[in-house]
């Protein structure tokens, strides 16, 4: 069993790199897009608010698997050509962005109206109120669900193997196809995913504790 | 005669179909302390909120030092930057304190000084220290709002407002969320500011305080100013004004 694992390890490391890359891209692009669209949903003019609401509800209403195949097969049909890697990243990012939008909205709307008014009363402009008053307080509410979502993104990235992208999951399946030894490899794979996500959630608990002195 | 610092003419404000302010006229001169009393729902808070444009108004004008507060002369809403600049000229102290919970007492006072008044951190810290000392909280500069009593929080709220050196200070029932034993320390601070010539418009349910600390009392009822005058005269005239009489009667029972 150990032999099988040691034999597989170099293959898996290549897959692991793709898993990490997909997760990193998904998480960072969706963070930026979600923050911008989240603010658009709260503060934007009506058409933009409606568009963002529609976007978020639609994306969140579609199973992620369907979304992946939809992007992979559907986008080329309207002239956007992706390889399977970017199709997978795009689909996962769209999905994650919709989540981030909702985290942002929930976090910002949890801040009482009086906070913004107190900022107005001392003469802060809109953007100064956001950066000095609203966002620092909203951060504490945003972080826990968002970091939870990061571990989801790592686990969810395994779905890209369905498009033939050689991520950790796909690498595992390839090795099994050669050696016919499924169990040791799945155990090893599960262990690697667990190590990544356990580190992430430990980190998040530590962050939460550091932020907990800020009373909401 | 100087022009009054604050001039309100024919101010009108509705929420939907509810007329909350019906043609308010009010002047407040430099250094004057004016108290606003009146039953709940009579529009006192809305009046204060219109003065620093936390609330838009539908008609009339609100001028501070001759400048219309929320609108340009063509009655277009001012831009964000101009509005912010005008709001910085009026200080506001809220019933529910509204301190920034993620900032220490000193940082609460410093925020407007650094962002709006463009002071350096060191200058702002010094001014914050001065004002926190003035409200008796020099030793609490590094405390978070959650570590302060209600009375202390409200005193930080006052320090935050006056540190900006506003032309006029608006106070909205600043003691009504406090336990009775904490009211005195906050009113003491207000009394001190009045003695130094700070222009103030204060909504209060503390009739005795209004009588002692203000130069004029305005009685609001149903979105209008129903009576107005120097404290002693106004209270003496209550016999002739049924609404004022019944309003004061409730306080006489408990406060006099
Ligand atoms: N944002 C709002 N939307 C709708 N109605 C409001 C709003 N703010 C105040 N009102 C109404 O306006 C009236 C006056 O309120 P307010 O100015 O708070 O009175 P006061 O401070 O004298 O108690 C009340 O009837 C209140 O219900
Ligand atoms: Mg009120």
mmCIF file of N, CA and C in Angstrom, chain B residues 68 95 174 200 229:
data_model
loop_
_atom_site.group_PDB
_atom_site.id
_atom_site.type_symbol
_atom_site.label_atom_id
_atom_site.label_comp_id
_atom_site.label_asym_id
_atom_site.label_seq_id
_atom_site.Cartn_x
_atom_site.Cartn_y
_atom_site.Cartn_z
ATOM 1 N N UNK B 68 -26.935 77.850 1.667
ATOM 2 C CA UNK B 68 -27.962 76.812 1.683
ATOM 3 C C UNK B 68 -27.290 75.457 1.918
ATOM 4 N N UNK B 95 -28.868 60.431 19.855
ATOM 5 C CA UNK B 95 -29.521 59.794 20.993
ATOM 6 C C UNK B 95 -28.845 58.457 21.327
ATOM 7 N N UNK B 174 -29.845 63.695 23.804
ATOM 8 C CA UNK B 174 -28.607 62.944 24.007
ATOM 9 C C UNK B 174 -28.560 62.223 25.344
ATOM 10 N N UNK B 200 -25.719 76.191 19.989
ATOM 11 C CA UNK B 200 -26.307 74.857 20.084
ATOM 12 C C UNK B 200 -27.815 74.881 19.839
ATOM 13 N N UNK B 229 -39.955 81.203 22.895
ATOM 14 C CA UNK B 229 -39.618 82.377 23.703
ATOM 15 C C UNK B 229 -38.570 82.059 24.743
#
